[in-house]
Structures are given as C-alpha cells and as structure tokens.
Amino acid sequence: MCKVSFFNKEMDIPIIQGGMGVGISLGNLAGSVAREGAMGVISGVDIGYREEGFLKDPLAKSKAALKKEIEKAKAIARGRGLIGVNVMTAAKDYEELVRASSEYGADAVICGAGLPLNLPELVGKETLIAPIVSSKRALALILKTWKKRYDRLPDFVVVEGPKAGGHLGFKREEIETVKLEDIVADVFELLKELKTERGKKIYSFAAGGIRTLEDRLRMKDLGADGVQVGTPFIATEECDAHINFKQAIVDSKDSDLEIILSPVGFWARAIKNDFLKGIDYSKVQKRRCIDCLKTCDPRKTPYCISKALCESAKGRLNVVFSGENIDSIDEITTVKDVIEKLMGER
Ligand SMILES: Cc1cc2nc3c(=O)[nH]c(=O)nc-3n(C[C@H](O)[C@H](O)[C@H](O)COP(=O)(O)O)c2cc1C
C-alpha cells in the first residue's frame, strides 16, 4: 500500500531521511534507515572533512570518503531500502560528486540548494534522480529544461517547505507566510498533469517539520506519496553526528531556533548559540578558503560556513542546523523508533 516502486527499484516505506551535512548523515545513518525499508541519504557536502589532506585536495578526499560511506551504507542495509546521496547544486564540486555517486552505486542522487538543471547528464541510467524544490515554479522550470535538453523526467521530487532545517529556498518574509501544504498541493497538480501527458508517475515527498503519523497523513491527503524527514534522525543512536550535536537538538526547543543568512546565499534555520551571537556581519573574516561554493564570495563573508559546519560535525558547535517542531524531540532514540512514529506502529 505504502510501497514506492521506481522503474528499477523499490522501497517498502515511503520515507526519505534527508541528507544532512556536514557529516551528520553518512553511511551509518543512511544504511540504518535503508535497513528499515526506507531511503537513507548520505550528505555529500564536504564529506571528506575527516580525511587527512582534505584542505589541500578537498575533491579527491571527498570522492574517497563518498565511496567508503556508500559501501558502508550498503553493507548495513543488507539489500533493503535504498541509498541516496544529497549533493548541493551550489557546491563547486557538484558535478564531480554527482558523477561519483552514480559511479559508486548510489541508488539515487538528490540535489537542492539551487536548480540542478544538468543533473540528467551527470548520472548513469540506473541512478534515480530528484530535485529538491520549494515552489511549483522551480519544479516547472526544471521539468521544462530536462525535457528539452535530455527528454528525461525526475524519478521523484522532494518538496521542501519553510519549516525544514538547513538552507531554505525562500525569501526571508516567505519563511513565515508560505505553507508547505500549499506547495505540496500545487506540485501535486503539476505532477498529475504530467502523468496524464507523459504517462510517468513521479513520486513526491514533502519535507520540513514532519514529525508524526498525523503530519505524514496530512501530506498524503494533499497528494504527497511520502515524506522526507531530517532533524528527528539526528537524535538517534545511529546518526553519524557527534554526540554534542545530537544533544543540542535534544536540549533545544522551537524558541531556541533562529533564521540566519548563510554565506551560501540562502536563509537557513539554526540553533541560537554563542558562535552565531559572536558573528560580526560588518567584518570579513580572513582565513584559508577552499573555494567550495559557487555562491559564496570569501571577500565579503563574515565567516566560513564550510569550516563552521565541519567544526560542528567534530563536536565543537558552531552552526547547528535544525528543522522546526523540535519540542517533542527530547531524547536520543533509534532509527526504528523514528520510523515507527511516522508510520504509526507505536
Ligand atoms: C543539520 C542539517 C543539515 C542539513 N544539510 C542539508 C544538506 O546538506 N543538503 C540538503 O539538501 N538539505 C540539508 N538539510 C535539510 C534536510 O535534508 C531535510 O530536508 C530537512 O531537514 C527536513 O526538515 P526537518 O529537519 O524539519 O525534518 C539539512 C538539515 C539539517 C537539520
């Protein structure tokens, strides 16, 4: 009933664990989610951050780490569920990391933080592809471009609303006014038209603040086939994040969250802390730059987002991204618990 059947692969549970960088969703979390029959997603962002020599050759180190994490996830999943890789379109290494993900056997590649207009040309035929969008307009543009250039459609779409964690695809004022429900319904209309026109079913997954069975069913009633969930998976034993990062999510409430303007050029939701309080937006921080983002100008940015996220991954909390609706996340549980809560089995 809930099964999601792509042209070559299936998942029993209509849940995607959202890719979370840096170092939050790696092979252990993704593999554990897949083992439950859902889709686990490895974040490709700066994935080589723990490798020696990363600052000298970030791409080579990230490719090596990506291969290891995909293999690890597949071994943990033991053939169940699917393993995806999330690559930010805004990353300088976006094309290389997408190509590598497909080559190393990822079942799916999911791309947000910008419009992945050339995604189809970067992957093999067996790799499922999906954009993350925050409006019907953005999806329509991707569909039009992919059809014209590649005669290819996405296999699924992630529809991310303003309550999500990490970078958001909205203008500042839209974060308070736009509702995920409205975007999901709009996107569903577009996908329905497409099904009639071209005969292909494109699955949609709603994301941002989804925590319970009721949340999931509300999205289903609006036409979504499933949900993508991020933050609750951080507070699990299996999550790859440092314990300090997990504990920060457990200890925080919605009132502890704030919206920041990230050097990536997007608004983002993060936990208020001393690091964020100490940023002087009138100053440019001079530091070594690995030139990781297409959209960041190091001559103008007050801090390096890549460094801040890598530090947090190591347990020295700088920027800690989180979705909204976290009041109910008050202990570290397991992947199985998170999935059962969303599926209504407990
Ligand atoms: C710590 C953290 C890091 C994230 N990193 C990424 C990322 O690198 N790329 C991306 O597309 N989305 C990223 N996201 C968004 C998630 O994949 C997911 O879509 C979103 O968090 C869903 O909302 P929820 O956390 O409220 O469930 C991140 C979210 C969090 C909480």
Short mmCIF file of C-alpha atoms and ligand atoms in Angstrom, two decimals:
data_model
loop_
_atom_site.label_atom_id
_atom_site.label_comp_id
_atom_site.label_asym_id
_atom_site.label_seq_id
_atom_site.Cartn_x
_atom_site.Cartn_y
_atom_site.Cartn_z
CA MET A 1 0.00 0.00 0.00
CA CYS A 2 2.75 2.43 1.01
CA LYS A 3 5.33 0.86 -1.28
CA VAL A 4 7.18 3.20 -3.65
CA SER A 5 8.08 1.45 -6.92
CA PHE A 6 10.52 3.16 -9.24
CA PHE A 7 11.33 1.75 -12.69
CA ASN A 8 14.14 -0.43 -11.33
CA LYS A 9 13.99 -0.28 -7.52
CA GLU A 10 11.51 -0.29 -4.67
CA MET A 11 11.19 0.93 -1.12
CA ASP A 12 8.67 -0.55 1.32
CA ILE A 13 8.38 2.55 3.48
CA PRO A 14 7.57 5.96 1.93
CA ILE A 15 10.10 7.86 3.97
CA ILE A 16 13.33 9.55 2.89
CA GLN A 17 15.85 10.53 5.56
CA GLY A 18 17.04 13.92 4.31
CA GLY A 19 20.73 14.40 3.51
CA MET A 20 22.38 16.40 6.31
CA GLY A 21 25.79 17.96 6.00
CA VAL A 22 28.46 18.29 7.11
CA GLY A 23 28.99 14.80 8.49
CA ILE A 24 25.53 14.39 10.03
CA SER A 25 24.11 11.81 7.62
CA LEU A 26 26.83 9.46 6.46
CA GLY A 27 26.90 5.71 5.87
CA ASN A 28 25.82 4.62 9.32
CA LEU A 29 22.61 6.65 9.46
CA ALA A 30 21.75 6.14 5.79
CA GLY A 31 22.38 2.39 5.97
CA SER A 32 20.31 2.04 9.16
CA VAL A 33 17.38 3.89 7.58
CA ALA A 34 17.58 1.77 4.43
CA ARG A 35 17.64 -1.40 6.53
CA GLU A 36 14.15 -0.43 7.77
CA GLY A 37 12.96 -0.35 4.13
CA ALA A 38 13.09 3.42 3.63
CA MET A 39 15.63 5.62 1.77
CA GLY A 40 18.73 6.66 3.69
CA VAL A 41 20.63 9.62 2.27
CA ILE A 42 24.33 10.37 2.66
CA SER A 43 25.24 14.04 2.55
CA GLY A 44 27.96 14.74 0.00
CA VAL A 45 28.77 18.22 1.41
CA ASP A 46 32.46 18.33 2.38
CA ILE A 47 32.18 14.60 3.03
CA GLY A 48 35.97 14.21 3.07
CA TYR A 49 36.35 16.59 6.05
CA ARG A 50 37.83 13.86 8.29
CA GLU A 51 40.39 12.71 5.71
CA GLU A 52 43.98 13.78 6.05
CA GLY A 53 44.91 16.36 3.41
CA PHE A 54 41.29 17.49 2.93
CA LEU A 55 42.19 21.19 2.80
CA LYS A 56 44.81 20.55 0.12
CA ASP A 57 42.63 18.45 -2.17
CA PRO A 58 39.00 18.54 -1.00
CA LEU A 59 37.59 16.91 -4.14
CA ALA A 60 39.84 13.84 -4.11
CA LYS A 61 39.32 13.37 -0.36
CA SER A 62 35.57 13.82 -0.68
CA LYS A 63 35.35 11.30 -3.52
CA ALA A 64 37.30 8.75 -1.47
CA ALA A 65 35.07 9.32 1.57
CA LEU A 66 31.93 9.15 -0.57
CA LYS A 67 32.91 5.74 -1.91
CA LYS A 68 33.59 4.46 1.63
CA GLU A 69 30.31 5.78 3.01
CA ILE A 70 28.21 4.36 0.15
CA GLU A 71 29.84 0.96 0.67
CA LYS A 72 29.29 1.17 4.42
CA ALA A 73 25.63 2.14 4.00
CA LYS A 74 25.02 -0.71 1.55
CA ALA A 75 26.65 -3.22 3.89
CA ILE A 76 24.45 -2.07 6.80
CA ALA A 77 21.28 -2.05 4.66
CA ARG A 78 21.83 -5.66 3.54
CA GLY A 79 19.86 -5.17 0.34
CA ARG A 80 16.87 -3.49 1.94
CA GLY A 81 15.61 0.01 1.14
CA LEU A 82 17.56 2.48 -0.96
CA ILE A 83 20.72 4.54 -0.52
CA GLY A 84 20.76 8.08 -1.89
CA VAL A 85 23.36 10.84 -1.95
CA ASN A 86 22.50 14.50 -1.48
CA VAL A 87 24.65 16.98 -3.38
CA MET A 88 24.21 20.74 -3.14
CA THR A 89 23.89 22.32 -6.58
CA ALA A 90 25.63 25.40 -5.19
CA ALA A 91 28.78 23.39 -4.40
CA LYS A 92 31.75 23.92 -6.74
CA ASP A 93 32.24 20.14 -6.88
CA TYR A 94 28.57 19.43 -7.57
CA GLU A 95 29.11 17.81 -10.98
CA GLU A 96 32.04 15.65 -9.87
CA LEU A 97 30.26 14.47 -6.72
CA VAL A 98 27.06 13.60 -8.60
CA ARG A 99 29.05 11.63 -11.20
CA ALA A 100 30.97 9.84 -8.45
CA SER A 101 27.79 9.00 -6.50
CA SER A 102 26.29 7.33 -9.56
CA GLU A 103 29.52 5.52 -10.38
CA TYR A 104 29.93 4.23 -6.79
CA GLY A 105 26.47 2.69 -6.84
CA ALA A 106 24.16 5.14 -5.08
CA ASP A 107 20.55 4.23 -5.89
CA ALA A 108 19.53 7.89 -6.06
CA VAL A 109 21.01 11.37 -6.28
CA ILE A 110 19.02 14.22 -4.76
CA CYS A 111 20.00 17.84 -5.40
CA GLY A 112 18.84 21.07 -3.78
CA ALA A 113 20.30 24.49 -2.90
CA GLY A 114 19.90 25.75 -6.46
CA LEU A 115 18.36 24.35 -9.62
CA PRO A 116 20.11 21.15 -10.82
CA LEU A 117 19.42 21.87 -14.49
CA ASN A 118 22.09 19.49 -15.85
CA LEU A 119 21.56 16.63 -13.39
CA PRO A 120 20.40 14.08 -16.02
CA GLU A 121 23.66 14.29 -17.97
CA LEU A 122 25.76 13.51 -14.87
CA VAL A 123 24.34 10.10 -13.92
CA GLY A 124 24.00 6.63 -15.39
CA LYS A 125 20.61 5.25 -16.46
CA GLU A 126 20.19 3.15 -13.31
CA THR A 127 20.53 6.09 -10.90
CA LEU A 128 17.27 7.67 -9.77
CA ILE A 129 17.34 11.47 -9.86
CA ALA A 130 15.40 14.03 -7.88
CA PRO A 131 15.44 17.79 -7.39
CA ILE A 132 14.51 19.45 -4.10
CA VAL A 133 12.12 22.32 -4.79
CA SER A 134 10.31 24.89 -2.71
CA SER A 135 7.79 26.05 -5.33
CA LYS A 136 5.81 24.78 -8.29
CA ARG A 137 7.58 27.41 -10.40
CA ALA A 138 11.03 26.00 -9.68
CA LEU A 139 9.86 22.48 -10.49
CA ALA A 140 8.19 23.63 -13.73
CA LEU A 141 11.48 25.21 -14.84
CA ILE A 142 13.45 22.04 -14.06
CA LEU A 143 10.89 19.85 -15.86
CA LYS A 144 10.93 22.09 -18.93
CA THR A 145 14.73 22.16 -19.10
CA TRP A 146 15.16 18.41 -18.55
CA LYS A 147 12.52 17.63 -21.18
CA LYS A 148 14.05 19.95 -23.78
CA ARG A 149 17.70 19.03 -23.17
CA TYR A 150 17.52 15.38 -22.15
CA ASP A 151 13.96 14.12 -22.70
CA ARG A 152 14.12 12.90 -19.11
CA LEU A 153 11.80 13.36 -16.13
CA PRO A 154 12.71 13.15 -12.45
CA ASP A 155 12.02 9.83 -10.73
CA PHE A 156 10.80 11.68 -7.67
CA VAL A 157 10.67 15.17 -6.25
CA VAL A 158 11.29 16.47 -2.73
CA VAL A 159 9.03 19.40 -1.87
CA GLU A 160 10.67 21.31 0.95
CA GLY A 161 8.72 23.86 2.99
CA PRO A 162 9.88 26.70 5.25
CA LYS A 163 9.98 24.61 8.46
CA ALA A 164 12.90 22.49 7.22
CA GLY A 165 16.37 22.53 8.73
CA GLY A 166 19.45 23.80 6.93
CA HIS A 167 19.33 26.08 3.91
CA LEU A 168 15.88 27.18 2.78
CA GLY A 169 14.65 28.01 -0.72
CA PHE A 170 12.61 31.02 0.40
CA LYS A 171 12.87 34.80 0.69
CA ARG A 172 13.05 35.98 4.31
CA GLU A 173 9.41 37.09 4.51
CA GLU A 174 8.15 33.88 2.87
CA ILE A 175 9.54 31.77 5.73
CA GLU A 176 6.68 32.97 7.94
CA THR A 177 3.98 33.22 5.28
CA VAL A 178 4.36 30.23 2.94
CA LYS A 179 2.83 26.90 3.95
CA LEU A 180 4.25 23.52 2.99
CA GLU A 181 0.66 22.31 2.49
CA ASP A 182 0.10 24.84 -0.31
CA ILE A 183 3.31 23.93 -2.16
CA VAL A 184 2.59 20.20 -1.87
CA ALA A 185 -0.90 20.67 -3.33
CA ASP A 186 0.44 22.89 -6.15
CA VAL A 187 3.19 20.43 -7.04
CA PHE A 188 0.74 17.55 -6.96
CA GLU A 189 -1.41 19.31 -9.59
CA LEU A 190 1.63 19.70 -11.84
CA LEU A 191 2.69 16.06 -11.42
CA LYS A 192 -0.87 14.90 -12.09
CA GLU A 193 -0.93 16.81 -15.39
CA LEU A 194 2.41 15.27 -16.29
CA LYS A 195 1.16 11.76 -15.56
CA THR A 196 -1.76 12.33 -17.95
CA GLU A 197 0.51 13.86 -20.61
CA ARG A 198 3.52 11.54 -20.46
CA GLY A 199 2.27 8.51 -18.57
CA LYS A 200 5.02 8.53 -15.96
CA LYS A 201 4.32 8.54 -12.25
CA ILE A 202 6.65 10.93 -10.44
CA TYR A 203 6.61 10.41 -6.68
CA SER A 204 6.63 13.41 -4.38
CA PHE A 205 7.94 13.63 -0.81
CA ALA A 206 7.00 16.52 1.47
CA ALA A 207 9.68 17.89 3.83
CA GLY A 208 10.02 20.34 6.68
CA GLY A 209 8.79 19.91 10.24
CA ILE A 210 7.19 16.48 9.67
CA ARG A 211 7.32 14.61 12.99
CA THR A 212 4.27 12.37 13.43
CA LEU A 213 1.89 10.00 11.70
CA GLU A 214 -0.68 12.81 11.58
CA ASP A 215 1.82 15.12 9.84
CA ARG A 216 2.60 12.41 7.30
CA LEU A 217 -1.06 11.62 6.61
CA ARG A 218 -1.85 15.33 6.18
CA MET A 219 0.73 15.44 3.39
CA LYS A 220 -0.65 12.22 1.91
CA ASP A 221 -4.16 13.73 1.78
CA LEU A 222 -2.71 16.61 -0.26
CA GLY A 223 -1.21 14.22 -2.79
CA ALA A 224 2.32 13.55 -1.48
CA ASP A 225 3.42 9.93 -1.79
CA GLY A 226 5.72 10.17 1.20
CA VAL A 227 7.76 12.45 3.41
CA GLN A 228 11.39 13.47 3.78
CA VAL A 229 12.45 13.89 7.39
CA GLY A 230 15.72 15.25 8.73
CA THR A 231 16.01 16.56 12.31
CA PRO A 232 14.40 13.61 14.21
CA PHE A 233 17.03 11.30 12.70
CA ILE A 234 19.80 13.40 14.28
CA ALA A 235 18.62 12.36 17.75
CA THR A 236 19.25 8.67 17.10
CA GLU A 237 21.98 6.30 18.18
CA GLU A 238 22.75 5.51 14.55
CA CYS A 239 23.22 9.13 13.41
CA ASP A 240 26.80 9.93 12.37
CA ALA A 241 26.79 13.31 14.16
CA HIS A 242 29.00 13.97 17.18
CA ILE A 243 27.13 13.41 20.47
CA ASN A 244 27.32 17.18 21.22
CA PHE A 245 25.36 17.86 18.02
CA LYS A 246 22.72 15.25 18.89
CA GLN A 247 22.43 16.59 22.43
CA ALA A 248 22.00 20.17 21.16
CA ILE A 249 18.94 19.01 19.18
CA VAL A 250 17.55 17.13 22.19
CA ASP A 251 18.11 20.07 24.56
CA SER A 252 16.66 22.76 22.26
CA LYS A 253 13.10 23.92 21.83
CA ASP A 254 11.48 25.81 18.96
CA SER A 255 12.09 29.04 20.91
CA ASP A 256 15.86 28.35 20.65
CA LEU A 257 15.84 28.47 16.84
CA GLU A 258 16.67 31.42 14.61
CA ILE A 259 16.83 32.24 10.93
CA ILE A 260 20.30 33.22 9.70
CA LEU A 261 21.62 34.41 6.36
CA SER A 262 24.19 31.79 5.40
CA PRO A 263 27.28 32.65 3.32
CA VAL A 264 25.83 30.16 0.79
CA GLY A 265 23.41 32.96 -0.02
CA PHE A 266 20.34 31.27 1.42
CA TRP A 267 18.38 31.82 4.61
CA ALA A 268 18.74 28.91 6.99
CA ARG A 269 17.36 27.67 10.31
CA ALA A 270 19.81 27.01 13.13
CA ILE A 271 20.00 26.75 16.91
CA LYS A 272 20.89 30.06 18.63
CA ASN A 273 24.30 29.81 20.25
CA ASP A 274 27.41 31.79 21.19
CA PHE A 275 29.02 31.19 17.80
CA LEU A 276 26.11 32.83 15.95
CA LYS A 277 25.87 35.60 18.56
CA GLY A 278 29.57 36.39 18.07
CA ILE A 279 29.44 36.88 14.28
CA ASP A 280 30.24 40.44 13.27
CA TYR A 281 28.42 40.90 9.97
CA SER A 282 30.25 44.16 9.29
CA LYS A 283 33.62 42.38 9.14
CA VAL A 284 35.15 39.94 6.69
CA GLN A 285 36.87 37.02 8.34
CA LYS A 286 40.27 36.41 6.79
CA ARG A 287 41.01 32.71 6.62
CA ARG A 288 42.12 29.97 4.32
CA CYS A 289 39.47 29.34 1.67
CA ILE A 290 38.92 26.02 -0.12
CA ASP A 291 36.63 27.73 -2.61
CA CYS A 292 33.84 25.22 -2.03
CA LEU A 293 30.77 27.19 -3.11
CA LYS A 294 29.73 28.80 -6.38
CA THR A 295 27.61 31.30 -4.46
CA CYS A 296 29.99 32.41 -1.67
CA ASP A 297 32.31 35.37 -2.11
CA PRO A 298 35.08 34.97 0.50
CA ARG A 299 35.93 38.68 0.19
CA LYS A 300 32.51 39.53 1.59
CA THR A 301 31.61 36.75 4.00
CA PRO A 302 31.89 37.28 7.78
CA TYR A 303 32.59 33.59 8.44
CA CYS A 304 33.27 30.39 6.54
CA ILE A 305 30.17 28.18 6.52
CA SER A 306 32.17 25.15 5.45
CA LYS A 307 34.52 25.49 8.44
CA ALA A 308 31.63 26.25 10.81
CA LEU A 309 29.79 23.07 9.75
CA CYS A 310 32.94 20.91 9.87
CA GLU A 311 33.67 22.17 13.40
CA SER A 312 30.12 21.30 14.49
CA ALA A 313 30.50 17.83 12.99
CA LYS A 314 33.57 17.36 15.16
CA GLY A 315 31.63 18.35 18.28
CA ARG A 316 32.80 21.99 18.61
CA LEU A 317 29.41 23.51 17.96
CA ASN A 318 29.45 26.43 15.54
CA VAL A 319 26.47 26.39 13.16
CA VAL A 320 23.91 23.75 14.20
CA PHE A 321 21.12 23.44 11.65
CA SER A 322 17.72 22.19 12.78
CA GLY A 323 14.18 21.98 11.45
CA GLU A 324 11.22 23.44 13.35
CA ASN A 325 8.81 21.44 15.58
CA ILE A 326 11.55 20.08 17.83
CA ASP A 327 9.79 20.44 21.19
CA SER A 328 8.88 16.75 21.09
CA ILE A 329 12.44 15.61 20.33
CA ASP A 330 13.62 15.16 23.91
CA GLU A 331 15.74 12.03 23.94
CA ILE A 332 18.13 10.06 21.78
CA THR A 333 16.21 7.13 20.30
CA THR A 334 16.77 4.81 17.35
CA VAL A 335 16.09 4.96 13.64
CA LYS A 336 13.47 2.24 14.09
CA ASP A 337 11.65 4.40 16.68
CA VAL A 338 11.63 7.46 14.41
CA ILE A 339 10.25 5.45 11.50
CA GLU A 340 7.64 3.69 13.61
CA LYS A 341 6.42 7.03 14.96
CA LEU A 342 5.94 8.29 11.40
CA MET A 343 4.32 5.07 10.22
CA GLY A 344 2.05 4.81 13.26
CA GLU A 345 3.26 1.50 14.57
CA ARG A 346 3.66 2.64 18.16
C1 LIG B 1 21.71 19.52 10.29
C2 LIG B 1 21.04 19.60 8.95
C3 LIG B 1 21.82 19.61 7.82
C4 LIG B 1 21.22 19.63 6.55
N1 LIG B 1 22.00 19.60 5.44
C5 LIG B 1 21.43 19.56 4.21
C6 LIG B 1 22.23 19.45 3.04
O1 LIG B 1 23.46 19.41 3.11
N2 LIG B 1 21.60 19.43 1.84
C7 LIG B 1 20.23 19.47 1.73
O2 LIG B 1 19.70 19.42 0.62
N3 LIG B 1 19.45 19.56 2.82
C8 LIG B 1 20.00 19.60 4.06
N4 LIG B 1 19.21 19.64 5.17
C9 LIG B 1 17.74 19.53 5.01
C10 LIG B 1 17.27 18.08 5.24
O3 LIG B 1 17.76 17.22 4.26
C11 LIG B 1 15.73 17.94 5.28
O4 LIG B 1 15.15 18.13 4.04
C12 LIG B 1 15.07 18.87 6.22
O5 LIG B 1 15.82 18.99 7.39
C13 LIG B 1 13.67 18.38 6.53
O6 LIG B 1 13.11 19.08 7.59
P1 LIG B 1 13.13 18.54 9.08
O7 LIG B 1 14.53 18.56 9.54
O8 LIG B 1 12.28 19.54 9.78
O9 LIG B 1 12.56 17.15 9.09
C14 LIG B 1 19.80 19.66 6.45
C15 LIG B 1 19.03 19.67 7.61
C16 LIG B 1 19.63 19.63 8.86
C17 LIG B 1 18.76 19.61 10.08
#
